[in-house]
XYZ file of C-alpha atoms in Angstrom:
360
model
C -30.613 1.872 -24.459
C -30.226 5.410 -22.766
C -27.193 5.449 -20.823
C -27.504 7.277 -17.151
C -26.415 10.695 -16.213
C -25.780 10.974 -12.579
C -23.918 13.984 -10.498
C -21.526 14.370 -7.238
C -19.473 16.743 -5.993
C -16.389 14.705 -6.850
C -15.593 11.422 -9.082
C -12.833 9.376 -8.009
C -11.690 7.053 -10.814
C -10.069 3.966 -9.162
C -11.464 2.120 -6.129
C -8.249 0.758 -4.524
C -7.262 2.014 -0.846
C -5.985 5.483 -2.086
C -9.397 6.154 -3.665
C -11.312 4.824 -0.715
C -9.411 6.757 1.735
C -9.772 9.878 -0.120
C -13.486 9.451 -0.443
C -14.129 8.690 3.120
C -12.321 11.690 4.032
C -14.368 13.818 1.825
C -17.595 12.360 2.602
C -16.525 13.236 6.238
C -16.442 16.849 4.928
C -20.089 16.535 3.869
C -19.303 16.179 0.116
C -21.072 13.562 -2.320
C -18.814 11.314 -4.049
C -19.263 8.521 -7.072
C -16.416 5.978 -7.430
C -15.775 4.705 -10.901
C -13.916 1.210 -10.789
C -13.959 -1.434 -13.435
C -12.727 -3.916 -10.825
C -14.612 -5.830 -8.338
C -12.692 -4.816 -5.083
C -10.995 -8.607 -5.068
C -9.623 -8.097 -8.276
C -7.576 -4.982 -7.911
C -4.188 -4.289 -6.850
C -5.193 -3.654 -3.167
C -6.544 -6.998 -2.970
C -3.098 -8.538 -3.167
C -1.128 -6.140 -0.649
C 0.710 -7.583 1.900
C -0.572 -4.920 4.470
C 2.764 -3.979 6.131
C 2.599 -0.784 8.242
C 5.363 0.921 9.756
C 6.438 4.260 10.465
C 10.328 3.614 9.731
C 10.770 4.857 6.328
C 13.904 6.917 5.928
C 14.165 6.849 2.056
C 10.601 7.402 1.210
C 9.132 10.617 -0.219
C 6.951 10.929 2.572
C 8.413 9.559 5.632
C 6.082 11.693 7.838
C 2.976 9.917 6.411
C 4.464 6.460 6.978
C 4.172 7.278 11.091
C 0.477 9.004 10.322
C -0.586 6.080 8.754
C 0.633 3.507 11.690
C -0.887 5.799 14.170
C -4.373 5.632 12.385
C -4.047 1.885 11.630
C -3.369 1.604 15.615
C -6.413 3.622 16.281
C -8.480 1.296 13.998
C -9.132 4.261 11.776
C -11.084 7.504 12.151
C -14.202 6.098 13.380
C -12.418 2.736 15.460
C -14.223 0.502 12.705
C -11.099 -0.797 10.840
C -9.690 -4.236 11.768
C -7.392 -4.511 14.282
C -3.790 -4.020 13.898
C -1.601 -7.156 14.118
C 0.963 -5.945 16.293
C 3.677 -8.454 15.423
C 6.435 -5.966 15.264
C 8.177 -4.628 12.108
C 12.108 -5.178 11.580
C 13.412 -3.431 8.735
C 17.146 -4.464 7.752
C 19.501 -2.312 6.254
C 23.233 -2.192 5.460
C 25.975 -0.434 7.484
C 26.355 2.450 5.147
C 22.840 3.428 6.064
C 23.339 3.023 9.726
C 23.439 7.200 10.284
C 20.569 8.022 8.479
C 18.332 5.167 9.974
C 19.520 6.362 13.547
C 18.448 9.686 12.906
C 15.169 8.745 11.697
C 14.588 6.548 14.443
C 15.584 9.307 16.930
C 12.686 11.457 15.129
C 10.148 8.731 15.698
C 11.462 8.308 19.672
C 11.354 12.222 19.757
C 7.668 12.150 18.739
C 6.475 9.519 21.272
C 6.947 6.425 18.974
C 8.549 3.163 20.266
C 11.505 2.157 18.010
C 15.270 0.900 18.249
C 17.952 0.332 16.487
C 19.568 -3.529 16.873
C 22.525 -4.965 16.078
C 22.927 -8.330 14.485
C 23.466 -10.267 17.840
C 20.691 -8.283 19.245
C 18.234 -9.513 16.451
C 19.159 -13.102 16.504
C 18.840 -13.273 20.318
C 15.229 -11.302 19.988
C 14.102 -13.439 16.936
C 15.637 -16.903 17.114
C 14.044 -17.673 13.674
C 15.935 -15.352 11.776
C 19.719 -15.006 10.709
C 21.638 -11.654 10.228
C 25.180 -11.597 9.347
C 27.456 -8.944 10.571
C 27.288 -5.701 8.595
C 23.475 -5.634 8.922
C 21.603 -3.734 11.285
C 17.579 -3.490 12.025
C 15.255 -0.736 12.997
C 12.588 -2.604 15.158
C 9.066 -1.184 15.934
C 7.427 -3.331 18.380
C 3.913 -1.700 18.021
C 3.955 -2.141 13.935
C 3.043 -5.111 11.889
C 0.271 -5.873 9.489
C -3.538 -5.699 8.727
C -5.693 -7.712 5.891
C -5.771 -4.964 3.221
C -9.190 -5.996 1.831
C -11.104 -5.822 5.226
C -9.523 -2.475 5.728
C -10.726 -0.977 2.458
C -14.246 -2.670 3.095
C -14.410 -0.951 6.456
C -13.583 2.544 5.033
C -16.252 2.169 2.562
C -18.787 1.339 5.038
C -17.133 4.426 7.476
C -18.119 6.677 4.130
C -21.671 5.846 4.444
C -24.371 6.729 1.790
C -22.797 9.714 0.464
C -20.229 7.376 -1.342
C -21.568 5.707 -4.596
C -19.412 2.827 -6.201
C -19.977 2.538 -10.165
C -18.650 -0.951 -11.568
C -17.400 0.769 -14.816
C -14.539 1.915 -17.256
C -13.783 5.554 -17.211
C -13.682 6.422 -21.105
C -12.884 10.043 -20.879
C -12.738 13.228 -18.933
C -15.418 15.737 -19.420
C -14.365 19.366 -19.940
C -15.708 22.777 -20.717
C -14.061 26.304 -20.964
C -13.683 26.467 -17.109
C -12.425 23.034 -16.459
C -13.540 19.668 -15.382
C -16.955 18.901 -15.476
C -17.259 15.044 -15.136
C -16.243 11.467 -16.462
C -17.594 9.642 -19.330
C -17.860 5.703 -18.101
C -18.958 2.651 -19.915
C -22.347 2.649 -18.302
C -23.275 6.380 -18.432
C -21.950 10.069 -17.360
C -21.042 11.194 -13.771
C -21.095 15.131 -13.566
C -18.820 16.770 -11.011
C -16.750 19.869 -10.374
C -13.630 17.853 -9.457
C -12.377 14.291 -10.308
C -9.658 12.321 -8.698
C -7.502 10.112 -10.672
C -6.205 7.048 -8.474
C -6.466 4.003 -10.782
C -2.835 3.234 -11.130
C -1.327 2.992 -14.690
C -5.398 3.288 -15.586
C -5.108 6.786 -14.982
C -2.452 8.029 -17.197
C -4.289 7.492 -20.486
C -7.256 9.602 -19.346
C -4.695 12.220 -17.931
C -3.153 12.058 -21.465
C -6.282 12.884 -23.574
C -6.426 16.056 -21.477
C -2.581 17.054 -22.121
C -1.400 15.837 -18.684
C 1.745 13.209 -18.775
C 1.722 10.649 -15.691
C 4.819 8.725 -16.019
C 3.360 5.530 -14.798
C 4.249 1.813 -15.764
C 3.025 -1.807 -14.325
C 5.291 -3.852 -12.041
C 5.135 -7.191 -11.507
C 4.345 -8.147 -8.141
C 3.908 -11.754 -6.479
C 4.337 -13.663 -3.069
C 3.949 -17.012 -1.736
C 2.656 -18.705 1.133
C 5.202 -21.181 2.712
C 4.562 -24.135 5.067
C 7.488 -24.172 7.578
C 8.190 -27.470 8.970
C 9.831 -26.276 12.249
C 7.571 -23.535 13.540
C 8.230 -23.405 16.920
C 9.617 -19.934 17.297
C 6.874 -18.321 14.509
C 5.011 -16.651 17.317
C 8.141 -14.332 17.937
C 8.373 -13.460 13.886
C 7.841 -10.109 13.232
C 7.244 -8.595 9.726
C 10.678 -8.469 8.102
C 11.704 -6.004 5.402
C 15.116 -6.277 3.735
C 16.267 -3.237 2.040
C 19.401 -4.867 0.823
C 17.408 -7.487 -1.078
C 14.068 -6.360 -1.772
C 12.500 -9.033 0.277
C 9.840 -9.187 2.967
C 8.207 -11.695 4.986
C 5.470 -11.883 7.622
C 3.598 -14.319 9.484
C 0.260 -15.750 7.864
C -1.070 -17.859 10.567
C 0.131 -19.694 13.908
C 0.169 -22.962 12.225
C 3.557 -22.512 10.378
C 2.623 -20.472 7.379
C 4.378 -17.594 6.053
C 3.913 -14.787 3.660
C 6.916 -13.951 1.500
C 7.986 -11.880 -1.529
C 10.784 -10.126 -3.001
C 10.860 -6.677 -5.117
C 10.497 -7.378 -8.802
C 12.408 -5.433 -11.380
C 10.060 -6.841 -14.154
C 7.961 -3.963 -15.612
C 5.174 -3.362 -18.541
C 3.146 -6.344 -17.097
C -0.437 -7.293 -17.889
C -2.890 -5.671 -15.126
C -4.056 -9.078 -14.133
C -4.424 -10.866 -10.971
C -3.762 -14.725 -11.057
C -3.601 -17.139 -7.743
C -0.473 -19.041 -7.883
C 3.405 -18.353 -8.196
C 5.829 -19.484 -11.090
C 8.689 -21.906 -10.039
C 11.242 -19.355 -10.986
C 9.496 -16.496 -8.919
C 9.207 -19.122 -5.907
C 13.198 -20.120 -6.377
C 13.728 -16.145 -6.514
C 11.878 -15.548 -3.236
C 13.681 -18.288 -1.348
C 16.994 -17.289 -2.544
C 16.481 -13.660 -1.136
C 15.086 -14.851 2.334
C 16.831 -18.255 2.938
C 19.885 -16.189 4.601
C 17.514 -14.124 6.649
C 14.897 -16.907 7.556
C 16.542 -20.366 7.200
C 13.218 -22.308 7.705
C 12.391 -21.287 4.086
C 14.742 -23.271 2.473
C 12.755 -26.435 2.957
C 9.122 -25.009 3.497
C 6.583 -26.327 0.866
C 4.627 -23.869 -1.194
C 0.898 -23.945 -0.205
C -0.061 -20.815 -2.236
C 0.501 -17.557 -3.709
C -0.388 -14.681 -6.059
C 1.093 -13.121 -8.898
C -0.147 -9.666 -9.917
C 0.895 -6.063 -10.591
C 1.275 -2.677 -9.132
C 1.759 0.821 -10.425
C 5.091 2.527 -10.371
C 6.428 6.135 -11.183
C 8.964 6.089 -13.831
C 10.932 8.537 -11.951
C 10.508 8.973 -7.799
C 7.747 7.974 -5.829
C 4.069 8.534 -5.830
C 2.849 12.074 -5.938
C -0.635 14.054 -5.389
C -0.846 16.823 -7.653
C -3.546 19.315 -7.894
C -3.728 20.462 -11.542
C -4.164 24.004 -12.625
C -5.308 23.039 -16.242
C -7.815 21.517 -16.532
C -9.047 22.979 -13.300
C -10.751 20.339 -11.206
C -8.296 17.754 -11.833
C -6.291 15.870 -9.012
C -3.888 12.788 -9.346
C -2.822 10.593 -6.732
C -0.606 7.737 -8.292
C 2.631 5.918 -8.608
C 3.024 4.685 -4.925
C 5.050 1.613 -6.176
C 4.066 -0.946 -3.332
C 3.927 1.658 -0.538
C 0.427 2.867 -0.781
C -1.367 0.620 1.770
C 0.917 1.923 4.906
C 0.825 5.653 3.455
C -2.961 5.181 2.438
C -4.633 7.217 5.519
C -2.331 10.261 5.295
C -2.612 10.052 1.482
C -6.552 10.224 1.844
C -6.398 13.206 4.057
C -3.738 15.000 2.052
C -5.569 14.258 -1.457
C -9.198 15.138 0.281
C -7.672 18.633 1.616
C -6.588 19.130 -2.182
C -9.852 18.492 -3.725
C -11.622 20.844 -1.302
C -9.282 23.525 -2.348
C -10.806 22.927 -6.074
C -14.234 23.104 -4.680
C -13.937 26.215 -2.731
């Protein structure tokens, strides 16, 4: 059978939230995009994102992008078509030694017209009766932040992109080069010709880049979360999304019937790129241990679901968008290490602008 040959202005390898946000911004500029993604949307890393969004990101590599992302999520996207943000509020807990930096960052957010405050432990437990915060911790609270269903956002962005975006379910096998630079991508179902290629496929981008002499220091990291049914959930309607910087744990409401979604940062790397339903007992215990002193209801809550999966992280530092000079026409946006969803609108805008520079 003869493999198909198609063409577009840009090929994007990777159909997660970063690739999709970039594709929409490119089509908004009148460009055609072909997206190559071996997985169905429900099988990739975006599908298991907790969907937490907030502007407070004092130690991130791109703090302004977090604020930009929250602003756009609150506006329901560039066209008002995205799911509505669940404005349950966001509480980021941090240790006393981070107070000065956190206060400075909150001052910057307030100066830009965003609502954010530093709370003491006593203020936190008074405002959120279900939480328990010891002396020595403080919190940055953003009442207008919260979470969104990641897959629904991704699908809405795809609809926004319209017919100028084609999605090819295939494996990208290699980048195609000429003496002038990138000319396309060879896939398992045919060739796509284009003057620019974006690598946004997580760890899968590394092998493609290596074949053309570029090193992307990426590795997989274990990601899992559990769904816990809380017995006493009288105060769940007041529960914000919680991120604890001292333990790497996080928590948010799942529904109003007493179910919460909870997880904790994992140090386990180089795991398979698979998504499975359920949480191992040892991981369940690790989540409980990290959160039971912050949300005591979790100690006796029953597990009613969960997911074990993976994410892509950079070996050093955070995610980066790079416009490569050799080969010309290649751009990469990889290594976001769990923060890609909240940054995605800003990453998509910025990455699209770099690709347009390649084409002009």
